[in-house]
Coordinates of C-alpha atoms in Angstrom, one line a residue:
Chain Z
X1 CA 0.0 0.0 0.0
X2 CA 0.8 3.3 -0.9
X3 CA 0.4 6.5 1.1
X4 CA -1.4 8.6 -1.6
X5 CA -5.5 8.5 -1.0
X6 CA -7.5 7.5 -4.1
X7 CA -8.6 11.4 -4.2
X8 CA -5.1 12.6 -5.2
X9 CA -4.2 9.1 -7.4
X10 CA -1.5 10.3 -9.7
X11 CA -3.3 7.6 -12.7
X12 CA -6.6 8.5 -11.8
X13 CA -8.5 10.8 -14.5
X14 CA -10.1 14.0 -12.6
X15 CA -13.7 15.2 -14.4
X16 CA -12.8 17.3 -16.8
X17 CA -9.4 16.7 -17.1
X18 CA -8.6 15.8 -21.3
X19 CA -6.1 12.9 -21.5
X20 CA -2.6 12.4 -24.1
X21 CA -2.2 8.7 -23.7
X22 CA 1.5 9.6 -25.6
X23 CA 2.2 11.7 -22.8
X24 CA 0.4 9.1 -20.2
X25 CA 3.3 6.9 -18.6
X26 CA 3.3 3.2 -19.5
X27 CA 6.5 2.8 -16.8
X28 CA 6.4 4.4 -13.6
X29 CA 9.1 3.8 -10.5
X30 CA 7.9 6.6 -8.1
X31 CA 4.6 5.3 -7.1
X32 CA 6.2 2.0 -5.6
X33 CA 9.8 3.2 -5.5
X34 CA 10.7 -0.8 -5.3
X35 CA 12.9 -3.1 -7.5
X36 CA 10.9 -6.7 -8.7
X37 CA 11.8 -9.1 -6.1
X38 CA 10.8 -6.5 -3.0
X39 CA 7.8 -6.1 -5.2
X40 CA 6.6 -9.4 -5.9
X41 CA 6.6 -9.9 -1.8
X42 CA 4.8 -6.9 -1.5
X43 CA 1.8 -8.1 -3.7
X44 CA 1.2 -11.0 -1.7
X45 CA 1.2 -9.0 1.3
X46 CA -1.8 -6.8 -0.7
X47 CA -3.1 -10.4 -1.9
X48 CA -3.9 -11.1 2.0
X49 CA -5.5 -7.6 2.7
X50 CA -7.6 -7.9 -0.4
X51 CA -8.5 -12.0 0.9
X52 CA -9.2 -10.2 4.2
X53 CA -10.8 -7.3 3.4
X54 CA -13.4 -9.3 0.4
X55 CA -13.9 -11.7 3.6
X56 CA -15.6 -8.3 5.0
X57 CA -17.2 -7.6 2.0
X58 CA -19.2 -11.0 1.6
X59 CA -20.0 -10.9 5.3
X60 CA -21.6 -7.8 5.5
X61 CA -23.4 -8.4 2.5
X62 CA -24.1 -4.7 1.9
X63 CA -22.5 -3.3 -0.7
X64 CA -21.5 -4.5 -4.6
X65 CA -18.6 -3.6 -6.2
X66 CA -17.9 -3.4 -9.9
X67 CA -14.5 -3.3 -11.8
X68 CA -14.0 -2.6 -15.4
X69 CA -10.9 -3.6 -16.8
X70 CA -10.0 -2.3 -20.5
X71 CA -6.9 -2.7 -22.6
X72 CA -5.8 -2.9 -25.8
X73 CA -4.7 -6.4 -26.7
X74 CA -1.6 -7.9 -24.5
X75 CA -2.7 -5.5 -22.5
X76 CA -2.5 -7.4 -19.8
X77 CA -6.5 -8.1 -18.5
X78 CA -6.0 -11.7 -18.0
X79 CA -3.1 -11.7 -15.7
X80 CA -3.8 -8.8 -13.2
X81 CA -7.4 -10.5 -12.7
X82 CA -5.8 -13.5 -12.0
X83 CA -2.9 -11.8 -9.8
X84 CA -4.8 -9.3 -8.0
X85 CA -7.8 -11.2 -7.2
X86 CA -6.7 -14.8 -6.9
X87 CA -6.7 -14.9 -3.1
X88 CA -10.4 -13.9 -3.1
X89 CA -13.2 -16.5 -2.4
X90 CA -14.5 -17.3 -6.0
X91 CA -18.0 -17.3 -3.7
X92 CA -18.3 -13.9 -3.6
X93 CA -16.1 -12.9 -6.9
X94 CA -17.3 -13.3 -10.5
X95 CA -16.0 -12.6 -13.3
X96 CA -17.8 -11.5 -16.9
X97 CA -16.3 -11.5 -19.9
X98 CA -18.1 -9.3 -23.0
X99 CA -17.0 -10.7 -26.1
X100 CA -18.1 -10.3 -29.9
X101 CA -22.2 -9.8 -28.8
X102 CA -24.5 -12.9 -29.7
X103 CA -27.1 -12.1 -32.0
X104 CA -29.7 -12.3 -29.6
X105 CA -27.6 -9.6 -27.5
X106 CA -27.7 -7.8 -30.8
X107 CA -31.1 -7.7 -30.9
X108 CA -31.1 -5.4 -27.8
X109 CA -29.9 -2.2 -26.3
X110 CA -26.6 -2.6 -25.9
X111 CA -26.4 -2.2 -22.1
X112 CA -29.0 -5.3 -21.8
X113 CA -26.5 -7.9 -21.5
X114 CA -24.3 -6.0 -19.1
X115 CA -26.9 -4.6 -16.9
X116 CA -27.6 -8.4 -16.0
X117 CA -23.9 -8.9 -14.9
X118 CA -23.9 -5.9 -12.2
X119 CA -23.1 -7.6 -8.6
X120 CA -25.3 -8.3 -6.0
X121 CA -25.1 -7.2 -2.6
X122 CA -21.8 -9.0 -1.4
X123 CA -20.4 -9.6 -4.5
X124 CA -17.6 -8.4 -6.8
X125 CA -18.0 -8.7 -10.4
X126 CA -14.7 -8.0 -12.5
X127 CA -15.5 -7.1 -16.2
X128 CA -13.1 -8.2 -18.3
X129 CA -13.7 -5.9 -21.6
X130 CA -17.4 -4.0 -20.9
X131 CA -19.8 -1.4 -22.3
X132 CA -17.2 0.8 -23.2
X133 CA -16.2 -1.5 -26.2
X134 CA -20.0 -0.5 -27.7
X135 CA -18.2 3.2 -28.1
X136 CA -14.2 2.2 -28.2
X137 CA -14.7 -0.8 -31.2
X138 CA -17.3 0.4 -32.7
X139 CA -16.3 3.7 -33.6
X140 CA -13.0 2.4 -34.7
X141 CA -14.1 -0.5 -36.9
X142 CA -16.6 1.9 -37.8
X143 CA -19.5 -0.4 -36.7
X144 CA -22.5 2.0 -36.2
X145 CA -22.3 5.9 -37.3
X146 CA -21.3 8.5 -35.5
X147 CA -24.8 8.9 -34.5
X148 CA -25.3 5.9 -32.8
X149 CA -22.0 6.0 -30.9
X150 CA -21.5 9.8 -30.0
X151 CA -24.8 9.4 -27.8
X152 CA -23.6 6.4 -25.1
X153 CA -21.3 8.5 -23.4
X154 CA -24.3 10.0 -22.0
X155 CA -26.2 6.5 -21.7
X156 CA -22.8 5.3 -19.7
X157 CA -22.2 7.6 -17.1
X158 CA -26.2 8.1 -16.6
X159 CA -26.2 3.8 -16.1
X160 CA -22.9 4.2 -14.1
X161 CA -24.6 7.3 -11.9
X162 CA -27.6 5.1 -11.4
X163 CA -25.7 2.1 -10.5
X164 CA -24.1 3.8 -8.1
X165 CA -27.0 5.9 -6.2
X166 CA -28.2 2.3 -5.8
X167 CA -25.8 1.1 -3.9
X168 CA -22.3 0.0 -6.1
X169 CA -19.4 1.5 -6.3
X170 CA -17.6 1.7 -9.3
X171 CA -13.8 1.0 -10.5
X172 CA -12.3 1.4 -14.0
X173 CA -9.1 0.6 -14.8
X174 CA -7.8 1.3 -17.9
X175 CA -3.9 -1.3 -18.7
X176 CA -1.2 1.6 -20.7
X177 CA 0.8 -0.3 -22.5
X178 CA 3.1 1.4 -24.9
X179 CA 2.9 0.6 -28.6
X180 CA 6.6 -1.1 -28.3
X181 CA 5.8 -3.3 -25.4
X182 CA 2.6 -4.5 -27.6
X183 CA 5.0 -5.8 -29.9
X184 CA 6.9 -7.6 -27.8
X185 CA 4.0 -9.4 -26.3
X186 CA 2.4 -10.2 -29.9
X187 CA 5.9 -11.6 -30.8
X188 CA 6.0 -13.6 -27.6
X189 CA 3.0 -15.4 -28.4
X190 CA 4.2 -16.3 -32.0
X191 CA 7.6 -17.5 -30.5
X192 CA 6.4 -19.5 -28.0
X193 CA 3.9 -22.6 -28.9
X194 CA 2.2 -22.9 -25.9
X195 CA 0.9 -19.3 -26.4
X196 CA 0.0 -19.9 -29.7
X197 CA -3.5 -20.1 -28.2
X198 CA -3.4 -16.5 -28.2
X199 CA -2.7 -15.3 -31.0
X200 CA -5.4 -14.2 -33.1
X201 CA -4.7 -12.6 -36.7
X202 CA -7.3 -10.3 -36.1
X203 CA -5.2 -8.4 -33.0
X204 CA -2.5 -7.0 -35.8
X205 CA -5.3 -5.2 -37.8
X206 CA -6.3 -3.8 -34.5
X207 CA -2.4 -2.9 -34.0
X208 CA -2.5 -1.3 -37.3
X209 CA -5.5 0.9 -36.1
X210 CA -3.5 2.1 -32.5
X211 CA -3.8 5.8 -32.7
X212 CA -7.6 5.3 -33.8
X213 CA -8.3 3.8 -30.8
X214 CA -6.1 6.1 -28.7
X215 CA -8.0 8.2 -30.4
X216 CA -11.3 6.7 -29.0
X217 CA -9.9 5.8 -25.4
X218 CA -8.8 9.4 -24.7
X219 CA -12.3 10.6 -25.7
X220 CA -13.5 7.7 -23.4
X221 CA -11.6 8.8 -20.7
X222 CA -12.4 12.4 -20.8
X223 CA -16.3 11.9 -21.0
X224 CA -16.9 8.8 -18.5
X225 CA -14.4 9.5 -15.9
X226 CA -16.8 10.9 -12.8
X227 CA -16.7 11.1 -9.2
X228 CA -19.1 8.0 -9.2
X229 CA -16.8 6.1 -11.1
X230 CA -13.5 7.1 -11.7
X231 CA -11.2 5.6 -14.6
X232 CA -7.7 4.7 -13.6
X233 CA -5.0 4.5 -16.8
X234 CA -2.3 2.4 -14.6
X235 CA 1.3 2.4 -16.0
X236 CA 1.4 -1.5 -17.5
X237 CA 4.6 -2.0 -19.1
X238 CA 5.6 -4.2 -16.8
X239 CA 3.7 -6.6 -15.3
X240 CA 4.7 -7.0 -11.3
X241 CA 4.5 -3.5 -11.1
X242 CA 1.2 -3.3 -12.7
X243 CA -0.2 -5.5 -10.4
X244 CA 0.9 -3.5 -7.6
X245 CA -0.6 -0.6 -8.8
X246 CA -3.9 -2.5 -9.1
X247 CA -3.9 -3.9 -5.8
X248 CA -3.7 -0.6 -4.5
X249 CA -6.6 1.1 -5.9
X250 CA -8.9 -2.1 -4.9
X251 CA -7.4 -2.2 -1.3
X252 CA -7.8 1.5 -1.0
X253 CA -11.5 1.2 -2.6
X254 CA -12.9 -1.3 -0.5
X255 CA -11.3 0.2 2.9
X256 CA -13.1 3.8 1.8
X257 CA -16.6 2.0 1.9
X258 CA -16.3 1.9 6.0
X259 CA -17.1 -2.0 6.7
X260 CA -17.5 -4.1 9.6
X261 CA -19.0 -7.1 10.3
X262 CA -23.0 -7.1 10.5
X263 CA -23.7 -6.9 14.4
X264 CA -25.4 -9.6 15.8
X265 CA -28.4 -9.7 18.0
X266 CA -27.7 -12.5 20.5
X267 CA -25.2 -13.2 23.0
X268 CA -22.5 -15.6 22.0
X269 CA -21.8 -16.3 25.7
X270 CA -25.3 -17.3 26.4
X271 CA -25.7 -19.9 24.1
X272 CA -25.3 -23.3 25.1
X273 CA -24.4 -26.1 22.1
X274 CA -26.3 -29.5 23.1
X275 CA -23.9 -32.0 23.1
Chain O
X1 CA -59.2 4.9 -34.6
X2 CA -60.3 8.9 -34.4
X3 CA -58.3 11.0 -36.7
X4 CA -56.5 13.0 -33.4
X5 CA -52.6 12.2 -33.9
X6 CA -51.0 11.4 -30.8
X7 CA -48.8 14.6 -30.8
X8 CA -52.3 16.1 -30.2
X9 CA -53.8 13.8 -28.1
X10 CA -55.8 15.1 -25.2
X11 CA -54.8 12.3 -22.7
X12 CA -51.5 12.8 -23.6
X13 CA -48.8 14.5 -20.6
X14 CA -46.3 17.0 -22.7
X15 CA -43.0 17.7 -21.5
X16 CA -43.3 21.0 -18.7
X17 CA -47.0 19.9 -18.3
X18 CA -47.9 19.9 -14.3
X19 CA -50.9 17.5 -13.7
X20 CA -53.8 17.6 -11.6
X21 CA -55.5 14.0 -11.5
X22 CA -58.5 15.6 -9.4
X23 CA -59.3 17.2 -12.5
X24 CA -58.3 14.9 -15.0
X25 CA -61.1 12.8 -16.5
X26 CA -61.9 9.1 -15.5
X27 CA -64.9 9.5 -17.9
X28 CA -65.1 10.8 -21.9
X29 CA -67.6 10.9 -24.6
X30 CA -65.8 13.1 -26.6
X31 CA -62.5 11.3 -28.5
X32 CA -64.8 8.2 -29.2
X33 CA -68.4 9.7 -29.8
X34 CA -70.4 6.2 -29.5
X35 CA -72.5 4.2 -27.6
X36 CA -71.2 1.1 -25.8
X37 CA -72.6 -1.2 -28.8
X38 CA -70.7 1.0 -31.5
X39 CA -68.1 0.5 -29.5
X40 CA -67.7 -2.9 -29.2
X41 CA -67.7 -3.6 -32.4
X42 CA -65.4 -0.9 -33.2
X43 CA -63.1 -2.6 -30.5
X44 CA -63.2 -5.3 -32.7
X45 CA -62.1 -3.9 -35.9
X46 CA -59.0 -1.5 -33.9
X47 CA -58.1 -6.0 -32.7
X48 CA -58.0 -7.1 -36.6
X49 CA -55.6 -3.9 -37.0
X50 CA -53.6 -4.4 -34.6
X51 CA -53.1 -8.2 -35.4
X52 CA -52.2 -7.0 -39.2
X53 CA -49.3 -4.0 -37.6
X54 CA -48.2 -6.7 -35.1
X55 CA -47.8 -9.6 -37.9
X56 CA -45.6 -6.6 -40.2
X57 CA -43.5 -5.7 -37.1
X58 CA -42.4 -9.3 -36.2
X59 CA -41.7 -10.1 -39.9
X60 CA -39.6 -6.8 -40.2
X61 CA -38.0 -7.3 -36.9
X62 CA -36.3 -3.8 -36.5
X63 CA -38.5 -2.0 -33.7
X64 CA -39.2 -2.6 -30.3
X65 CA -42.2 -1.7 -28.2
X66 CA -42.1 -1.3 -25.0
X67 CA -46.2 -0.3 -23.6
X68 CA -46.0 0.2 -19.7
X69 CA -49.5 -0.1 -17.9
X70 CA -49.8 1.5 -14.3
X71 CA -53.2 2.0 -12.5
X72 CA -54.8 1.9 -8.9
X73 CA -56.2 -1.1 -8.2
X74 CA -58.9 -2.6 -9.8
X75 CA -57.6 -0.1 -12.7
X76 CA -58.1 -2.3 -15.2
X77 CA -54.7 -3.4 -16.4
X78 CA -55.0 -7.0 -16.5
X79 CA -58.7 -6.7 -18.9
X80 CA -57.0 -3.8 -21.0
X81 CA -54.3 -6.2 -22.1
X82 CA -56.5 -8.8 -22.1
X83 CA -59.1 -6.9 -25.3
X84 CA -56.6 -4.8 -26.5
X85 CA -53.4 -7.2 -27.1
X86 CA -55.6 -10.8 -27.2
X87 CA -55.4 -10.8 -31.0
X88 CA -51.7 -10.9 -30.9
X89 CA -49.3 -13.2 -32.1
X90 CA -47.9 -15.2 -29.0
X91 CA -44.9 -15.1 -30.2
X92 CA -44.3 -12.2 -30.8
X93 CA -45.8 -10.1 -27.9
X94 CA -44.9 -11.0 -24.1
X95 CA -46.3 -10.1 -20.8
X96 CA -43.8 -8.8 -17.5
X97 CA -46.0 -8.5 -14.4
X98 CA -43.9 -6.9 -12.0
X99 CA -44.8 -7.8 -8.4
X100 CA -43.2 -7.6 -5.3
X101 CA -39.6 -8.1 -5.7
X102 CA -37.8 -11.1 -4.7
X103 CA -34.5 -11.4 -2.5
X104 CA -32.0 -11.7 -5.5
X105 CA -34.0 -8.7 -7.3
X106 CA -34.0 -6.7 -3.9
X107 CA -30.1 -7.4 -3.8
X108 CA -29.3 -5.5 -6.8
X109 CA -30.6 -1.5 -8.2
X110 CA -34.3 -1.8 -9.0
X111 CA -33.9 -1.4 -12.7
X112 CA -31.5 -5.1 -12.7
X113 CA -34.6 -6.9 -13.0
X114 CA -37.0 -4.0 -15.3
X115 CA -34.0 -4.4 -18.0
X116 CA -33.9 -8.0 -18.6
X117 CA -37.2 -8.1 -19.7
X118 CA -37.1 -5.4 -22.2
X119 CA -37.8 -6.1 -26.1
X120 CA -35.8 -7.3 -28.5
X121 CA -36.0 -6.8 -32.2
X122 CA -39.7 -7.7 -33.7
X123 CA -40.8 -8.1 -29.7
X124 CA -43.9 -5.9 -28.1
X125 CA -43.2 -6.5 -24.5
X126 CA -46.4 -5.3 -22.3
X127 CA -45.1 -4.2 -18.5
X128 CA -48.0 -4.9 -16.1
X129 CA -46.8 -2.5 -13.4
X130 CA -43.2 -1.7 -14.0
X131 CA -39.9 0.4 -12.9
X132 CA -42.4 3.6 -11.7
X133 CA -43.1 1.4 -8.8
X134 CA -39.8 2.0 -7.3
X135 CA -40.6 5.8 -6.8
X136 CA -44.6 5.1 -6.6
X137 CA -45.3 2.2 -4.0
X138 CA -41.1 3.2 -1.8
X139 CA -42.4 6.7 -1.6
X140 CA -46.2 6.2 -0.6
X141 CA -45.5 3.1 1.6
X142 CA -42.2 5.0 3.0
X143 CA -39.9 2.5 2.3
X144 CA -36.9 3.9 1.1
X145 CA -36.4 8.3 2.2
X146 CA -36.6 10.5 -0.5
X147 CA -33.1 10.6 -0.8
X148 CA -33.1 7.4 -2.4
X149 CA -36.7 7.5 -4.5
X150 CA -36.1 11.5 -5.4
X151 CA -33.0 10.3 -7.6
X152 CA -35.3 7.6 -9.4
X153 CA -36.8 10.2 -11.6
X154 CA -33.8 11.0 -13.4
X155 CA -32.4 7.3 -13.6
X156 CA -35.6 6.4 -15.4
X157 CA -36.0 9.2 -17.6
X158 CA -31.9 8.2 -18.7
X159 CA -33.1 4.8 -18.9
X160 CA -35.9 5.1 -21.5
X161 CA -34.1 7.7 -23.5
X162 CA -31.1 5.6 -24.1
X163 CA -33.8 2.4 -24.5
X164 CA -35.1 4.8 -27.6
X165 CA -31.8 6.1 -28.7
X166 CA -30.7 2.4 -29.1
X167 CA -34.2 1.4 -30.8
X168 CA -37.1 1.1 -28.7
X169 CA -40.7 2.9 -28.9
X170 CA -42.3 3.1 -25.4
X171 CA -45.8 4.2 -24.6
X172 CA -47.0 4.4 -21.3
X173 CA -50.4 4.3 -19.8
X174 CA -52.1 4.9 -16.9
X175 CA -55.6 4.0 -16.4
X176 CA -57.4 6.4 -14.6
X177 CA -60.3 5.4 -12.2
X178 CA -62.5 7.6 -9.7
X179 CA -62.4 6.6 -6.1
X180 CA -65.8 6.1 -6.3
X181 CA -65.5 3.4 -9.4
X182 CA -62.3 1.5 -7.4
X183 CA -65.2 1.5 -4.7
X184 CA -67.7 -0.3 -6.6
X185 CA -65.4 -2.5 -8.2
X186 CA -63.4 -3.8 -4.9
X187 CA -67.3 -4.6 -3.7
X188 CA -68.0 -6.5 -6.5
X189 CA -65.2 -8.6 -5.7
X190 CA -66.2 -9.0 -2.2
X191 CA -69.8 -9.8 -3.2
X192 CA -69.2 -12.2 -6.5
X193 CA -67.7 -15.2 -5.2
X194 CA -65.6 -16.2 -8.6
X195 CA -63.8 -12.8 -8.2
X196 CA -62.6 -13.4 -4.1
X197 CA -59.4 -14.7 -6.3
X198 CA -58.8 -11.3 -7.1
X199 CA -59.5 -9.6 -3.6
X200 CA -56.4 -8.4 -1.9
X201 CA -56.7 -6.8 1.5
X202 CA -54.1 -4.9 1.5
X203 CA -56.0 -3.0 -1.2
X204 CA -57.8 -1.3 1.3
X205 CA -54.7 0.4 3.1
X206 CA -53.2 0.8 -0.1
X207 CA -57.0 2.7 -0.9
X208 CA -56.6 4.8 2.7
X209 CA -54.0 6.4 0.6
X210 CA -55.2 7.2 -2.4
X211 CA -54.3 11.1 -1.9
X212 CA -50.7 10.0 -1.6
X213 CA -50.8 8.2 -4.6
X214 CA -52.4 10.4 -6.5
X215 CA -49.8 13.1 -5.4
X216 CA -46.7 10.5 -6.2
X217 CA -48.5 9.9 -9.7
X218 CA -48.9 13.4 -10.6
X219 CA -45.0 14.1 -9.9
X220 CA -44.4 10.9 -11.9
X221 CA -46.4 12.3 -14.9
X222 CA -45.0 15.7 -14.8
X223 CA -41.5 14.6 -14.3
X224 CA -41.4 11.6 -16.8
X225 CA -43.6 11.9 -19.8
X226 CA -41.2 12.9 -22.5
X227 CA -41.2 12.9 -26.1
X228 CA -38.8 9.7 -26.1
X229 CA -41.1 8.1 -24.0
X230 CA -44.7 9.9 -23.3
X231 CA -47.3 9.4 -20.8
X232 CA -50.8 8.7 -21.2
X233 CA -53.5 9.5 -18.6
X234 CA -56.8 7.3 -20.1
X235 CA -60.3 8.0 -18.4
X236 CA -61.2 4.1 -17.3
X237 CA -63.7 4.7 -15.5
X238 CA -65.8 2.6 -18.7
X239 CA -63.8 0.1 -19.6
X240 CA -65.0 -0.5 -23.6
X241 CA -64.5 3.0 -23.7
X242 CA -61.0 2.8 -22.3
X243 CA -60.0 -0.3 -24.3
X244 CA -60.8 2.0 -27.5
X245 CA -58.6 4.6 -26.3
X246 CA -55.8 2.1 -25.2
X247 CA -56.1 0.3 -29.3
X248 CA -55.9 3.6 -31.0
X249 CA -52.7 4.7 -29.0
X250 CA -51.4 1.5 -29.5
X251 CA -52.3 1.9 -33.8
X252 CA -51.0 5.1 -33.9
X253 CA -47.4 4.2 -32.4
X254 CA -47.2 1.6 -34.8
X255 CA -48.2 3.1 -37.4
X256 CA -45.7 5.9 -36.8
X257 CA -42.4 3.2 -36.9
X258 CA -43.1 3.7 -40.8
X259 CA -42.5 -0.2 -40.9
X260 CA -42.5 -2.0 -44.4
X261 CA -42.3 -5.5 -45.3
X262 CA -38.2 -6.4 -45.5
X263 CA -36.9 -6.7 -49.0
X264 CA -36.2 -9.9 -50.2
X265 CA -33.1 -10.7 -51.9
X266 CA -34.9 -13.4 -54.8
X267 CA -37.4 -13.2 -57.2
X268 CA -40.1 -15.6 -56.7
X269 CA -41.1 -16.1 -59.9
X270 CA -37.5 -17.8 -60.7
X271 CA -37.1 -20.5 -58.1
X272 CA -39.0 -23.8 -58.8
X273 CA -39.8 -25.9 -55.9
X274 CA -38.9 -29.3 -57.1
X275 CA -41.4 -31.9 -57.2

C-alpha cells in the first residue's frame, strides 16, 4: 500500500481533465519506489488484505462492487485479474467476460446484457472488456455511425450514476501499454507454442489501427471519468508492477466503503451447544 | 381509430406539463363519440388492426415496443391487455408483471430486474406494473427516504431515452379510475364469489392512501412523460371505452415506426420448388 489516497491518485483521470495517452506513462518507478523481487513480496502482502478485506465484504453483505478492466490487446487483463484477485473466495467474486455480442444480444440495447452482470449485494463482479467497447470498437471498426456512438457516453455515465445511487461503487481501470511493449508481447505469443492459443490474426489489424483507438480511449476517458466512477489508466509496461498498482486502488476502494461485520443480535456467551 | 394524432392527443402528458388527477377525467364521450354497442364492435375492428401491424412488425424485426401499464387497483390493467393485445401473435408479444420483488431482485438497483425483460427486435413486450413502482409504491409506503426515490426520476427518464436512442418505442399508460369506481369494483369482488381470487386486502390500506398516490402519480407524470417516451393518462372509469382509447394509442405508435415489409433478396417467380 501506498500513502497517496484515491482522491489525489496520480493515474486517476479528474472530471474534466482531457487525457494524451503519448504523454500518459506506460512505466512508472515513483509510485512504488521498489525493484521486482521487494515487489513481488509486497503483492502477496496486498493479496492477504484484499483476501481479508473481500472476507468483510461478503460478510456484511451490503454493498456490490464493480470493476471494469480495459486494454488494448496484450494488455495485460487476464493476468492482473488473476494476480490481483486470486486470493479472493470465488463465492463472492465473479468474473464477466463481454466478447463479440450474440445475436440475440444484438437484438437489444446494448447495455441489456451488461446490466444483467452488475453484482449483488456482497459480490464483486470483475469485467473483463465491458460497455465501453460499444463506443471504443465500434467507432474504430466503424460499426454504427457516429450517431449511434457519439450518444452512449451519456447513456454510460447516466447507467454508471444510477448504478451507483443504488448502492455499487464503481472502479475502472484502464492497462497503458506502450505501442513497443505490444510488440513484444504479440511476438512472444508467435515465438512460443504454448501461447500460440493467443494469437489471433485479427489483434494486428487492431495494432495497425493504435492511434484510432487512442484516439477513442482518450475521448472515453475524458467523457466517462466521474466522481461515481473514476477511470484509472495504470502504468502496465511491466507486469509485477502493474499489479501492484492495481492492488492498491482495490485495497484502497474497499477500505473507503467503512465496513465491519454485520452486528449480531444474541449473545454468544449465552448460548449453550447440546452435546 | 379517431383521426386526433398522438402529438395532439388530449390524454397525452407534454413535456413542462404539471398534472392535476382531481381534475383529469376518469370518464369521456368526446375522443370516441359512441354508444357502448358501436363501441364494441369498433373494438373489434381496432383487434384485426392491430393483429395486421403486429404480424408486419415481427416479420420486419427492427422495432421494439415497450407499452407500460400503471393503474390503482382494480384499474383495469389485466382486462386492457386482455381486449386490447388478445389478437396478438404469442410469439411475438410477451407479458412482464412486476410484483413484489424477490430477494436476488432486492439485492441488486431496481432497474436489474425492469431491464432483462425489455424487447428485443420484432418483440412488443407489455409491462404490467413496471420500474415507476420504485418511486410510486417506496415513496407512498415509506420505504426507502426521499433521498433514495427523489434520484429515481432522473435514472428512469436516462433509462428510457437511451432504450429509444438504441431502438425502442415506449408508450405508457395509466388507467385512470375515480375513487368512487375503485369503490364499486373492490365490492363487486367482495360480493361475486368467482372474483374473491382477485381480492387483496391490503388493497384497502393501499385505498386509505389514495391522496398520496395520486400526489406520487402526478410528480411521476409531470417529471417523466417525454417525447422519447410519453405518458398517457386514459379515463377508465368505462372500460370498452378505455380499451378504445388504449387500441388507438397502441395503432398510432405503430403506425408511426413507418414499418415496411423487409426486402427480399430473390425473385419468386424464378425458383422452382422441385417436385
Amino acid at each position: 500500500m501506498s500513502d497517496i489516497p484515491l482522491s489525489q491518485h496520480p493515474f486517476r483521470v479528474y472530471p474534466g481533465q482531457s487525457v494524451d495517452l503519448s504523454q500518459w506513462p506506460t512505466t512508472d518507478e515513483e509510485f512504488f519506489p521498489v525493484n521486482k523481487t521487494r515487489g513481488k513480496d509486497l503483492l502477496k502482502q496486498m493479496n492477504l488484505q484484499i483476501d481479508a478485506l473481500q472476507t468483510l465484504f461478503y460478510a456484511e453483505g451490503k454493498h456490490r462492487l464493480l470493476v471494469v478492466f480495459q486494454a488494448m490487446d496484450t494488455g495485460g487483463k487476464d493476468g492482473t485479474i488473476r494476480s490481483v484477485f486470486e486470493k479472493m473466495d470465488p463465492q463472492g467474486v465473479r468474473c464477466a467476460p463481454f466478447k463479440k455480442p450474440s445475436s440475440l444480444e444484438l437484438a437489444h440495447d446494448y447495455l441489456w446484457r451488461i446490466h444483467q452482470q452488475v453484482p449483488q449485494n456482497g459480490e464483486v463482479v470483475i469485467f473483463n472488456r465491458s460497455h465501453y467497447e460499444d463506443i471504443l470498437a465500434v467507432r474504430v471498426r466503424e460499426i454504427f455511425p457516429e450517431s449511434v456512438w457519439s450518444k452512449r457516453y451519456d447513456h454510460i455515465v447516466n447507467f454508471e450514476q444510477m448504478l451507483t445511487d443504488e448502492g455499487t461503487t464503481i472502479v475502472k481501470i484502464f492497462l497503458h501499454i506502450s505501442r513497443e511493449e505490444q510488440k513484444e508481447r504479440l511476438q512472444a505469443r508467435l515465438d512460443e507454442p504454448d501461447k500460440h492459443w493467443k494469437f489471433n490474426p485479427g489483434d494486428l489489424h487492431d495494432r495497425a489501427l493504435w492511434s484510432n483507438f487512442m484516439t477513442a480511449y482518450e475521448d472515453i476517458f475524458a467523457k466517462t471519468s466521474t466522481n461515481a466512477a473514476p477511470w484509472y489508466l495504470v502504468p502496465a509496461d511491466r507486469k509485477w508492477y502493474r499489479n501492484l498498482i492495481v492492488a492498491d486502488i482495490i485495497i484502497k476502494t474497499m477500505r473507503g466503503l467503512g465496513m465491519s461485520y454485520p452486528k449480531i443480535d444474541f449473545d454468544p456467551a449465552e448460548i449453550t451447544i447440546a452435546d
